[in-house]
Amino acid sequence: MTEAAARRRGRGGGGAARRAERTSIRIETAKYIERNIPNFEVLTEEALEVIETNAEIVLEEIGVNFVDNPAALERWRNAGADVTGERVRIPRGLARKLCSTAPSEFTQYARNRDKSVVIGGRNMVLAPVYGPPFVRDAAGGRRYATMADFEKFVKLAYMSKWLHHSGGTVCEPTDVPVNKRHLDMLMAHMTLSDKPFMGSVTEASRAQDSVDMCKILFGEDFVPENTVMTSLININSPMTFDDVMMGAMEVYAENNQACIISPFIVGGAMAPVSVAGTLTQVLAEVLAGVAYNQLVRPGAPAIFGAFVSSIDMNSGAPTFGTPEAALITYGAGQLARRLGLPYRSAGSFCGSKLPDAQAAYETANSLNMGLLSGVNFMLHSCGWLEGGLVADFEKFVMDADQLGVLHGLAKGVPVDENSQAMDAIREVGPGGHYLGCAHTQANFKSAFWKTELFDYKPFETWDEEGARDTRALATSRVDHLIANYQQPEMDPAIAEALAGYVARKKESMPDAFS
């Protein structure tokens, strides 16, 4: 064998090894994002003060409704608010004072402690889509979600490197009774993944089930003193706090579990059409919600939430990736930081029916907006389709791949000796190239973000392999991840105790589908 042939064989063997390494499954979870880039701020100091003043006027003069919740009205009355019927008017400064006891940063523990996340500060935690009643994939089209779909999404989230969180209701499993499905969903998060997860909020008793199951998983004494769940508490905008969501929030606050207090805004329908007017309402609603959370238990972790979309004035449908939604998201981030609260907003938002160009444009706008606005907890970061009505399997892995870009951008620009690359510039000099220089050889594996989905092959190779578009590649990626899923280990005694709890709760009540 000639020396040249030996070198070729050596290179081929090395290439095969590298290809095998790239295609092998490694269940890896990136640490939550720690930003090294500045937040993008659109509001001047004067604008912030105007919005904050107007929000206080809203609370004091117009007030908010706490409906079907006499205990909440009594708490507000005792705190010094003016309560008339179900309308609560909060004196200037009271809500802000109550909010001051909520922590600016907290840790949510995962059962795998290495995957615990810190929410707040300059951190960003990414969680998947939440709440769609429908699912879609290339093979089966659009259909009502089942428990099997739910479990598949939990497995995909567990296998996705750039997702830090398992989420909550990643889709609504309609084949399980309404009054029992929360038990199956929690069981899936607890057993099929070891990432942090969210609790049930559809009834106070279901929130209590979530707490009780966490005490089995984490320990009876651990849960009251440590946050192991983050849960979504939506406000019925404009300015209405219903007894269902507040009942769930009361359970979580009493047990030291985190709540995202989040107005649900479609501009022009649930809030004014103007950016400043919407921000005023968002701030007033969050102030009232977090203040009430702290009335239940001072020091309970709470997150400033802002779900915002604009509206198509012809059809009435929500629109996403728009400049108005971006401006509100940026501005709400500034308001959250002035309150000293962690911030939840943004996601893989789009209005498209398919994971197509519209979905990609709108999602890219929304994800980048979330990074730059200082979001600390990004729910819906992957899988969202059709205005949140659909959780799409292909889009889930498309979005999850793109979350790696956010990790890369958040690193900022290091200027240490290695990053300055002066040795490389000296070595190559004028007219050379950097492919073989020492600096490139030392850094090429980690220098650039690598997609696990997109195709960068030559046209001829791509054509020979079936000329697959991104959706086809995503279908293959979903199949690959599910085929290689490995369930994380769990203490058999804990698994048995959880299964026993779920069985007893289900046996204690008849099925209900409404």
Short mmCIF file of C-alpha atoms in Angstrom, two decimals:
data_model
loop_
_atom_site.label_atom_id
_atom_site.label_comp_id
_atom_site.label_asym_id
_atom_site.label_seq_id
_atom_site.Cartn_x
_atom_site.Cartn_y
_atom_site.Cartn_z
CA MET A 1 0.00 0.00 0.00
CA THR A 2 1.39 3.42 -0.92
CA GLU A 3 1.81 6.18 1.65
CA ALA A 4 -0.84 8.27 -0.14
CA ALA A 5 -3.31 5.36 -0.09
CA ALA A 6 -2.66 4.84 3.59
CA ARG A 7 -3.36 8.50 4.26
CA ARG A 8 -6.61 8.27 2.27
CA ARG A 9 -7.69 5.20 4.21
CA GLY A 10 -6.80 6.92 7.47
CA ARG A 11 -8.82 9.94 6.53
CA GLY A 12 -11.76 7.77 5.48
CA GLY A 13 -11.70 5.85 8.74
CA GLY A 14 -11.56 9.06 10.72
CA GLY A 15 -14.42 10.50 8.71
CA ALA A 16 -16.52 7.39 9.30
CA ALA A 17 -15.85 7.63 13.01
CA ARG A 18 -16.83 11.29 13.05
CA ARG A 19 -20.02 10.55 11.09
CA ALA A 20 -20.88 7.76 13.51
CA GLU A 21 -20.34 10.13 16.42
CA ARG A 22 -22.59 12.76 14.85
CA THR A 23 -25.43 10.32 14.16
CA SER A 24 -25.30 8.50 17.52
CA ILE A 25 -27.81 9.50 20.18
CA ARG A 26 -26.50 11.28 23.22
CA ILE A 27 -29.16 12.45 25.65
CA GLU A 28 -27.74 15.83 26.51
CA THR A 29 -29.39 18.90 28.04
CA ALA A 30 -27.73 22.27 27.70
CA LYS A 31 -27.62 24.44 30.80
CA TYR A 32 -30.20 27.22 30.89
CA ILE A 33 -29.11 30.31 28.99
CA GLU A 34 -27.03 32.91 30.81
CA ARG A 35 -27.10 36.11 28.75
CA ASN A 36 -23.89 37.94 27.97
CA ILE A 37 -25.65 40.41 25.68
CA PRO A 38 -27.60 43.55 26.59
CA ASN A 39 -31.38 43.69 26.68
CA PHE A 40 -33.06 45.68 23.94
CA GLU A 41 -35.01 48.54 25.52
CA VAL A 42 -37.54 50.62 23.61
CA LEU A 43 -39.09 52.76 26.36
CA THR A 44 -37.53 55.95 27.66
CA GLU A 45 -37.51 56.76 31.36
CA GLU A 46 -40.34 59.23 30.75
CA ALA A 47 -42.44 56.60 28.94
CA LEU A 48 -41.87 54.07 31.72
CA GLU A 49 -43.00 56.57 34.36
CA VAL A 50 -46.12 57.47 32.35
CA ILE A 51 -47.10 53.81 31.99
CA GLU A 52 -46.42 53.05 35.66
CA THR A 53 -48.47 56.07 36.75
CA ASN A 54 -51.36 55.12 34.49
CA ALA A 55 -51.32 51.53 35.76
CA GLU A 56 -51.66 52.80 39.32
CA ILE A 57 -54.60 54.97 38.21
CA VAL A 58 -56.25 51.91 36.65
CA LEU A 59 -55.90 49.95 39.91
CA GLU A 60 -57.08 52.78 42.14
CA GLU A 61 -59.89 54.31 40.08
CA ILE A 62 -61.14 51.54 37.78
CA GLY A 63 -60.11 48.46 39.75
CA VAL A 64 -60.04 44.75 38.93
CA ASN A 65 -62.61 42.00 39.43
CA PHE A 66 -62.04 38.93 41.60
CA VAL A 67 -65.08 36.83 40.69
CA ASP A 68 -66.69 34.01 42.71
CA ASN A 69 -63.93 34.22 45.32
CA PRO A 70 -65.10 35.63 48.68
CA ALA A 71 -61.84 34.64 50.38
CA ALA A 72 -59.86 36.75 47.91
CA LEU A 73 -62.13 39.73 48.50
CA GLU A 74 -61.61 39.36 52.24
CA ARG A 75 -57.83 39.21 51.82
CA TRP A 76 -57.92 42.41 49.79
CA ARG A 77 -60.22 44.13 52.27
CA ASN A 78 -57.88 43.27 55.13
CA ALA A 79 -54.91 44.58 53.11
CA GLY A 80 -56.53 48.00 52.74
CA ALA A 81 -58.19 47.80 49.31
CA ASP A 82 -61.63 49.24 48.55
CA VAL A 83 -63.91 46.26 47.81
CA THR A 84 -67.33 46.88 46.29
CA GLY A 85 -69.13 43.73 45.23
CA GLU A 86 -66.48 41.81 43.29
CA ARG A 87 -64.60 44.95 42.23
CA VAL A 88 -61.31 45.57 44.03
CA ARG A 89 -59.79 49.06 43.89
CA ILE A 90 -56.22 49.09 45.12
CA PRO A 91 -54.79 52.29 46.64
CA ARG A 92 -51.80 53.79 44.88
CA GLY A 93 -48.59 52.03 45.84
CA LEU A 94 -50.20 49.11 47.71
CA ALA A 95 -49.86 46.53 44.93
CA ARG A 96 -46.25 47.52 44.25
CA LYS A 97 -45.43 47.26 47.96
CA LEU A 98 -46.96 43.78 48.15
CA CYS A 99 -45.06 42.69 45.02
CA SER A 100 -41.75 43.64 46.65
CA THR A 101 -41.73 40.45 48.75
CA ALA A 102 -41.62 38.19 45.66
CA PRO A 103 -38.08 36.96 44.84
CA SER A 104 -36.28 38.37 41.81
CA GLU A 105 -34.71 34.97 41.16
CA PHE A 106 -35.41 31.42 42.27
CA THR A 107 -34.37 27.84 41.53
CA GLN A 108 -36.82 25.30 40.19
CA TYR A 109 -35.49 21.87 41.10
CA ALA A 110 -35.62 18.92 38.73
CA ARG A 111 -35.58 15.32 39.95
CA ASN A 112 -32.25 15.16 38.15
CA ARG A 113 -30.60 17.97 40.10
CA ASP A 114 -28.15 18.60 37.25
CA LYS A 115 -31.13 19.82 35.22
CA SER A 116 -32.49 22.27 37.79
CA VAL A 117 -32.98 25.78 36.43
CA VAL A 118 -32.54 29.29 37.86
CA ILE A 119 -35.38 31.58 36.77
CA GLY A 120 -34.67 35.31 36.88
CA GLY A 121 -31.63 37.54 36.67
CA ARG A 122 -29.90 37.28 33.29
CA ASN A 123 -31.03 33.70 32.72
CA MET A 124 -33.48 32.28 30.20
CA VAL A 125 -35.23 28.92 30.56
CA LEU A 126 -36.87 27.35 27.49
CA ALA A 127 -40.06 25.26 27.78
CA PRO A 128 -42.23 23.69 25.04
CA VAL A 129 -45.69 24.55 23.70
CA TYR A 130 -48.59 24.55 26.17
CA GLY A 131 -52.31 23.90 25.80
CA PRO A 132 -53.25 22.95 22.20
CA PRO A 133 -56.27 20.62 21.86
CA PHE A 134 -55.05 19.46 18.43
CA VAL A 135 -51.85 17.88 17.16
CA ARG A 136 -50.49 17.60 13.65
CA ASP A 137 -47.85 15.58 11.86
CA ALA A 138 -47.08 14.89 8.21
CA ALA A 139 -48.52 11.38 8.33
CA GLY A 140 -51.77 11.88 10.24
CA GLY A 141 -52.60 15.52 9.61
CA ARG A 142 -54.57 17.59 12.10
CA ARG A 143 -56.46 15.67 14.77
CA TYR A 144 -57.52 15.83 18.41
CA ALA A 145 -54.63 15.10 20.76
CA THR A 146 -54.41 11.83 22.71
CA MET A 147 -52.42 10.71 25.72
CA ALA A 148 -50.08 8.84 23.38
CA ASP A 149 -49.38 12.15 21.60
CA PHE A 150 -48.74 13.83 24.95
CA GLU A 151 -46.23 11.15 25.97
CA LYS A 152 -44.49 11.44 22.61
CA PHE A 153 -44.03 15.19 23.10
CA VAL A 154 -42.64 14.65 26.60
CA LYS A 155 -40.12 12.18 25.16
CA LEU A 156 -39.13 14.64 22.42
CA ALA A 157 -38.65 17.40 25.00
CA TYR A 158 -36.51 15.08 27.09
CA MET A 159 -34.38 14.19 24.05
CA SER A 160 -34.01 17.83 22.87
CA LYS A 161 -30.67 19.29 23.92
CA TRP A 162 -31.66 22.96 23.88
CA LEU A 163 -34.87 22.57 25.91
CA HIS A 164 -34.35 23.02 29.63
CA HIS A 165 -37.89 22.24 30.76
CA SER A 166 -40.51 19.55 30.13
CA GLY A 167 -43.36 22.07 30.21
CA GLY A 168 -46.95 21.38 31.24
CA THR A 169 -49.95 20.65 29.02
CA VAL A 170 -47.88 20.18 25.85
CA CYS A 171 -51.14 19.11 24.23
CA GLU A 172 -54.59 18.38 25.68
CA PRO A 173 -55.16 14.58 25.70
CA THR A 174 -58.85 14.46 24.81
CA ASP A 175 -59.13 10.67 25.10
CA VAL A 176 -58.75 10.86 28.90
CA PRO A 177 -61.57 12.22 31.14
CA VAL A 178 -61.16 15.93 31.95
CA ASN A 179 -61.16 15.33 35.69
CA LYS A 180 -58.43 12.67 35.46
CA ARG A 181 -56.13 13.67 32.61
CA HIS A 182 -53.99 15.93 34.81
CA LEU A 183 -52.90 12.83 36.74
CA ASP A 184 -51.72 11.09 33.57
CA MET A 185 -49.99 14.23 32.32
CA LEU A 186 -48.10 14.71 35.58
CA MET A 187 -47.17 11.04 35.62
CA ALA A 188 -45.73 11.38 32.11
CA HIS A 189 -43.60 14.39 33.04
CA MET A 190 -42.38 12.74 36.21
CA THR A 191 -41.51 9.34 34.75
CA LEU A 192 -40.68 9.88 31.06
CA SER A 193 -38.38 12.85 31.70
CA ASP A 194 -36.13 14.12 34.46
CA LYS A 195 -36.35 17.80 33.51
CA PRO A 196 -38.38 20.39 35.49
CA PHE A 197 -42.12 20.50 34.73
CA MET A 198 -45.34 22.44 35.36
CA GLY A 199 -48.37 21.69 37.51
CA SER A 200 -52.09 21.58 36.72
CA VAL A 201 -54.14 24.79 36.98
CA THR A 202 -57.59 23.74 35.77
CA GLU A 203 -58.98 23.39 39.30
CA ALA A 204 -57.68 23.95 42.83
CA SER A 205 -58.01 20.24 43.62
CA ARG A 206 -55.85 19.41 40.59
CA ALA A 207 -53.23 21.86 41.75
CA GLN A 208 -53.29 20.07 45.11
CA ASP A 209 -52.85 16.73 43.33
CA SER A 210 -49.80 18.23 41.62
CA VAL A 211 -48.34 19.24 44.98
CA ASP A 212 -49.11 15.85 46.53
CA MET A 213 -47.50 13.96 43.66
CA CYS A 214 -44.43 16.18 43.91
CA LYS A 215 -44.15 15.30 47.59
CA ILE A 216 -43.94 11.65 46.55
CA LEU A 217 -41.36 12.45 43.86
CA PHE A 218 -39.18 14.92 45.75
CA GLY A 219 -39.96 14.17 49.39
CA GLU A 220 -42.60 15.29 51.87
CA ASP A 221 -40.27 17.77 53.59
CA PHE A 222 -38.50 19.04 50.46
CA VAL A 223 -41.47 20.51 48.59
CA PRO A 224 -42.73 23.12 51.12
CA GLU A 225 -39.30 24.76 51.28
CA ASN A 226 -38.23 24.39 47.64
CA THR A 227 -39.80 25.21 44.28
CA VAL A 228 -40.32 22.11 42.13
CA MET A 229 -43.10 23.40 39.85
CA THR A 230 -43.76 26.49 37.76
CA SER A 231 -47.41 26.88 36.73
CA LEU A 232 -49.28 29.18 34.35
CA ILE A 233 -51.97 31.41 35.87
CA ASN A 234 -53.74 33.34 33.12
CA ILE A 235 -55.67 36.51 33.83
CA ASN A 236 -58.98 36.88 32.00
CA SER A 237 -58.08 40.18 30.38
CA PRO A 238 -59.31 42.80 30.70
CA MET A 239 -58.74 42.93 34.46
CA THR A 240 -60.68 39.87 35.63
CA PHE A 241 -59.33 37.20 37.99
CA ASP A 242 -61.54 34.11 37.95
CA ASP A 243 -61.94 31.69 40.84
CA VAL A 244 -60.53 28.67 38.94
CA MET A 245 -57.15 30.20 38.18
CA MET A 246 -56.99 32.01 41.50
CA GLY A 247 -57.90 28.80 43.33
CA ALA A 248 -54.99 27.01 41.68
CA MET A 249 -52.67 29.94 42.39
CA GLU A 250 -53.66 29.95 46.05
CA VAL A 251 -52.69 26.27 46.35
CA TYR A 252 -49.33 26.84 44.69
CA ALA A 253 -48.52 30.00 46.64
CA GLU A 254 -49.40 28.33 49.94
CA ASN A 255 -46.98 25.52 49.03
CA ASN A 256 -44.15 27.81 47.87
CA GLN A 257 -44.52 26.81 44.21
CA ALA A 258 -43.97 29.31 41.40
CA CYS A 259 -46.78 30.95 39.45
CA ILE A 260 -46.57 32.80 36.15
CA ILE A 261 -49.09 35.63 36.53
CA SER A 262 -49.88 36.28 32.89
CA PRO A 263 -52.40 38.54 31.16
CA PHE A 264 -53.75 36.95 27.97
CA ILE A 265 -53.78 39.82 25.51
CA VAL A 266 -55.02 40.03 21.94
CA GLY A 267 -54.54 43.71 21.18
CA GLY A 268 -57.73 45.38 20.02
CA ALA A 269 -59.90 42.70 21.66
CA MET A 270 -58.69 42.28 25.25
CA ALA A 271 -56.58 45.45 25.42
CA PRO A 272 -56.31 48.79 23.60
CA VAL A 273 -54.88 48.85 20.07
CA SER A 274 -51.98 51.10 21.14
CA VAL A 275 -48.68 49.80 22.52
CA ALA A 276 -48.65 52.19 25.50
CA GLY A 277 -52.29 51.44 26.36
CA THR A 278 -51.70 47.69 26.27
CA LEU A 279 -48.58 48.00 28.42
CA THR A 280 -50.56 50.00 30.96
CA GLN A 281 -53.19 47.28 31.21
CA VAL A 282 -50.59 44.49 31.31
CA LEU A 283 -48.75 46.18 34.16
CA ALA A 284 -51.97 46.83 36.13
CA GLU A 285 -53.06 43.20 35.78
CA VAL A 286 -49.66 41.81 36.75
CA LEU A 287 -49.38 44.14 39.73
CA ALA A 288 -52.79 43.01 41.02
CA GLY A 289 -52.09 39.32 40.36
CA VAL A 290 -48.62 39.19 41.93
CA ALA A 291 -49.80 41.32 44.85
CA TYR A 292 -52.59 38.82 45.54
CA ASN A 293 -50.11 35.97 45.23
CA GLN A 294 -48.04 37.63 47.95
CA LEU A 295 -51.11 38.18 50.12
CA VAL A 296 -51.54 34.40 50.10
CA ARG A 297 -47.89 33.79 51.03
CA PRO A 298 -45.27 36.56 51.15
CA GLY A 299 -42.10 35.40 49.45
CA ALA A 300 -43.74 32.82 47.19
CA PRO A 301 -42.04 32.83 43.77
CA ALA A 302 -43.98 34.69 41.08
CA ILE A 303 -43.21 35.57 37.47
CA PHE A 304 -44.32 38.67 35.52
CA GLY A 305 -46.10 37.16 32.50
CA ALA A 306 -47.10 38.80 29.24
CA PHE A 307 -48.73 36.83 26.44
CA VAL A 308 -49.37 39.37 23.70
CA SER A 309 -50.53 39.15 20.13
CA SER A 310 -52.09 41.66 17.77
CA ILE A 311 -55.29 41.05 15.84
CA ASP A 312 -56.25 40.86 12.18
CA MET A 313 -58.98 43.48 11.99
CA ASN A 314 -60.63 41.73 9.03
CA SER A 315 -60.95 38.20 10.43
CA GLY A 316 -60.51 38.78 14.17
CA ALA A 317 -57.76 36.14 14.26
CA PRO A 318 -54.66 36.71 16.41
CA THR A 319 -51.48 37.57 14.52
CA PHE A 320 -47.90 36.82 15.53
CA GLY A 321 -44.38 37.99 14.79
CA THR A 322 -45.66 41.54 14.32
CA PRO A 323 -43.80 44.76 15.22
CA GLU A 324 -46.52 45.80 17.67
CA ALA A 325 -46.26 42.56 19.64
CA ALA A 326 -42.48 42.95 19.66
CA LEU A 327 -42.66 46.49 21.04
CA ILE A 328 -45.03 45.37 23.81
CA THR A 329 -42.77 42.42 24.66
CA TYR A 330 -39.68 44.64 24.84
CA GLY A 331 -41.52 47.21 26.94
CA ALA A 332 -42.99 44.64 29.32
CA GLY A 333 -39.46 43.33 29.91
CA GLN A 334 -38.39 46.77 31.06
CA LEU A 335 -41.40 47.03 33.38
CA ALA A 336 -40.71 43.57 34.83
CA ARG A 337 -37.09 44.43 35.58
CA ARG A 338 -38.14 47.68 37.32
CA LEU A 339 -40.46 45.58 39.50
CA GLY A 340 -37.64 43.15 40.25
CA LEU A 341 -39.61 40.14 38.97
CA PRO A 342 -38.62 37.32 36.60
CA TYR A 343 -40.20 37.78 33.17
CA ARG A 344 -42.15 35.33 31.01
CA SER A 345 -43.05 36.09 27.40
CA ALA A 346 -42.45 35.20 23.72
CA GLY A 347 -42.26 31.72 22.17
CA SER A 348 -42.39 29.97 18.79
CA PHE A 349 -45.51 31.95 17.90
CA CYS A 350 -47.10 31.80 14.47
CA GLY A 351 -50.55 31.81 12.92
CA SER A 352 -49.75 29.43 10.09
CA LYS A 353 -51.66 26.18 9.58
CA LEU A 354 -48.50 24.30 8.53
CA PRO A 355 -44.80 24.43 9.44
CA ASP A 356 -44.15 26.51 6.31
CA ALA A 357 -42.45 29.81 5.40
CA GLN A 358 -45.06 31.87 7.27
CA ALA A 359 -44.51 29.78 10.38
CA ALA A 360 -40.74 30.14 10.04
CA TYR A 361 -40.77 33.93 9.60
CA GLU A 362 -43.20 34.56 12.46
CA THR A 363 -41.48 32.09 14.76
CA ALA A 364 -38.01 33.51 14.09
CA ASN A 365 -39.27 37.02 14.85
CA SER A 366 -40.89 35.83 18.08
CA LEU A 367 -37.93 33.77 19.33
CA ASN A 368 -35.39 36.53 18.72
CA MET A 369 -37.72 39.06 20.32
CA GLY A 370 -37.83 36.86 23.43
CA LEU A 371 -34.06 36.66 23.71
CA LEU A 372 -33.51 40.39 23.25
CA SER A 373 -36.37 41.48 25.53
CA GLY A 374 -34.82 39.78 28.57
CA VAL A 375 -37.33 36.93 28.94
CA ASN A 376 -36.41 34.61 31.82
CA PHE A 377 -38.97 31.85 31.18
CA MET A 378 -40.06 31.21 27.60
CA LEU A 379 -43.10 28.99 27.44
CA HIS A 380 -44.17 27.81 23.94
CA SER A 381 -40.55 27.89 22.77
CA CYS A 382 -41.16 24.99 20.35
CA GLY A 383 -44.05 23.19 18.67
CA TRP A 384 -46.61 26.02 18.42
CA LEU A 385 -48.79 26.16 15.30
CA GLU A 386 -52.08 27.73 14.16
CA GLY A 387 -52.24 30.40 16.83
CA GLY A 388 -51.74 27.86 19.61
CA LEU A 389 -54.54 25.51 18.58
CA VAL A 390 -52.10 22.89 17.32
CA ALA A 391 -48.95 21.24 18.66
CA ASP A 392 -47.03 20.04 15.61
CA PHE A 393 -44.44 17.25 15.88
CA GLU A 394 -42.31 18.39 12.93
CA LYS A 395 -42.38 22.00 14.02
CA PHE A 396 -41.44 20.89 17.53
CA VAL A 397 -38.09 19.55 16.34
CA MET A 398 -37.61 22.45 13.88
CA ASP A 399 -38.06 24.97 16.69
CA ALA A 400 -36.04 22.91 19.17
CA ASP A 401 -33.14 22.94 16.71
CA GLN A 402 -33.36 26.72 16.35
CA LEU A 403 -33.26 27.21 20.11
CA GLY A 404 -29.58 26.39 19.78
CA VAL A 405 -29.20 29.66 17.88
CA LEU A 406 -30.51 31.54 20.93
CA HIS A 407 -27.91 29.82 23.09
CA GLY A 408 -25.22 30.91 20.65
CA LEU A 409 -26.37 34.52 20.41
CA ALA A 410 -26.67 34.82 24.19
CA LYS A 411 -22.97 34.05 24.62
CA GLY A 412 -22.09 37.43 23.18
CA VAL A 413 -18.61 38.19 21.86
CA PRO A 414 -15.73 36.98 24.05
CA VAL A 415 -12.43 38.83 23.67
CA ASP A 416 -10.07 36.52 25.54
CA GLU A 417 -6.71 35.63 24.02
CA ASN A 418 -8.05 32.64 22.12
CA SER A 419 -10.98 34.62 20.72
CA GLN A 420 -8.74 37.45 19.51
CA ALA A 421 -7.09 34.86 17.19
CA MET A 422 -3.99 36.98 16.64
CA ASP A 423 -1.80 33.86 16.31
CA ALA A 424 -4.06 32.68 13.46
CA ILE A 425 -3.91 36.03 11.67
CA ARG A 426 -0.10 36.04 11.98
CA GLU A 427 0.19 32.42 10.82
CA VAL A 428 -1.96 32.82 7.70
CA GLY A 429 -0.93 36.30 6.61
CA PRO A 430 -2.04 37.96 3.37
CA GLY A 431 -3.48 35.74 0.67
CA GLY A 432 -3.63 32.50 2.69
CA HIS A 433 -6.55 30.59 4.17
CA TYR A 434 -7.49 29.54 7.67
CA LEU A 435 -8.73 25.99 7.07
CA GLY A 436 -5.53 24.29 8.17
CA CYS A 437 -4.07 26.78 10.63
CA ALA A 438 -3.46 25.76 14.24
CA HIS A 439 -6.19 28.01 15.67
CA THR A 440 -8.84 26.54 13.35
CA GLN A 441 -7.75 22.99 14.14
CA ALA A 442 -7.94 23.71 17.87
CA ASN A 443 -11.39 25.38 17.76
CA PHE A 444 -13.38 24.05 14.80
CA LYS A 445 -15.48 21.59 16.81
CA SER A 446 -17.00 24.32 18.99
CA ALA A 447 -16.55 27.44 16.84
CA PHE A 448 -19.93 27.35 15.12
CA TRP A 449 -23.43 26.30 16.09
CA LYS A 450 -24.35 23.04 14.36
CA THR A 451 -27.86 22.22 13.22
CA GLU A 452 -29.17 18.72 13.80
CA LEU A 453 -31.84 19.18 11.16
CA PHE A 454 -31.01 21.38 8.16
CA ASP A 455 -29.40 20.08 4.97
CA TYR A 456 -26.16 21.69 3.71
CA LYS A 457 -25.17 18.96 1.28
CA PRO A 458 -24.41 19.63 -2.41
CA PHE A 459 -27.43 19.67 -4.70
CA GLU A 460 -26.54 16.34 -6.30
CA THR A 461 -26.33 14.54 -2.95
CA TRP A 462 -29.52 16.19 -1.70
CA ASP A 463 -31.32 15.20 -4.91
CA GLU A 464 -30.10 11.60 -4.75
CA GLU A 465 -31.33 11.31 -1.15
CA GLY A 466 -34.88 12.23 -2.12
CA ALA A 467 -34.79 16.05 -2.40
CA ARG A 468 -36.31 16.30 1.08
CA ASP A 469 -37.61 19.66 2.30
CA THR A 470 -37.33 20.79 5.91
CA ARG A 471 -40.61 19.20 6.94
CA ALA A 472 -39.49 15.82 5.57
CA LEU A 473 -36.19 16.16 7.40
CA ALA A 474 -38.11 17.00 10.56
CA THR A 475 -40.29 13.90 10.19
CA SER A 476 -37.15 11.81 9.99
CA ARG A 477 -35.73 13.59 13.03
CA VAL A 478 -38.87 12.89 15.09
CA ASP A 479 -38.74 9.21 14.16
CA HIS A 480 -35.03 9.05 14.98
CA LEU A 481 -35.44 10.62 18.42
CA ILE A 482 -38.41 8.47 19.39
CA ALA A 483 -36.70 5.29 18.16
CA ASN A 484 -33.68 6.09 20.32
CA TYR A 485 -35.57 7.35 23.40
CA GLN A 486 -34.27 5.96 26.68
CA GLN A 487 -36.41 6.46 29.78
CA PRO A 488 -34.53 8.02 32.71
CA GLU A 489 -34.14 5.78 35.72
CA MET A 490 -36.38 6.23 38.75
CA ASP A 491 -36.40 4.63 42.19
CA PRO A 492 -38.91 1.76 41.82
CA ALA A 493 -40.46 2.59 45.19
CA ILE A 494 -41.19 6.18 44.05
CA ALA A 495 -42.60 4.96 40.73
CA GLU A 496 -44.86 2.52 42.57
CA ALA A 497 -46.03 5.20 45.01
CA LEU A 498 -46.86 7.59 42.16
CA ALA A 499 -48.77 4.90 40.27
CA GLY A 500 -50.67 4.02 43.44
CA TYR A 501 -51.63 7.66 44.04
CA VAL A 502 -52.90 8.05 40.47
CA ALA A 503 -54.88 4.80 40.67
CA ARG A 504 -56.54 5.77 43.97
CA LYS A 505 -57.47 9.25 42.72
CA LYS A 506 -58.99 7.88 39.52
CA GLU A 507 -61.00 5.27 41.42
CA SER A 508 -62.36 7.92 43.78
CA MET A 509 -64.44 9.71 41.11
CA PRO A 510 -66.49 8.88 38.03
CA ASP A 511 -65.25 9.93 34.59
CA ALA A 512 -66.20 13.44 33.48
CA PHE A 513 -65.60 14.83 30.00
CA SER A 514 -66.72 18.40 30.68
#
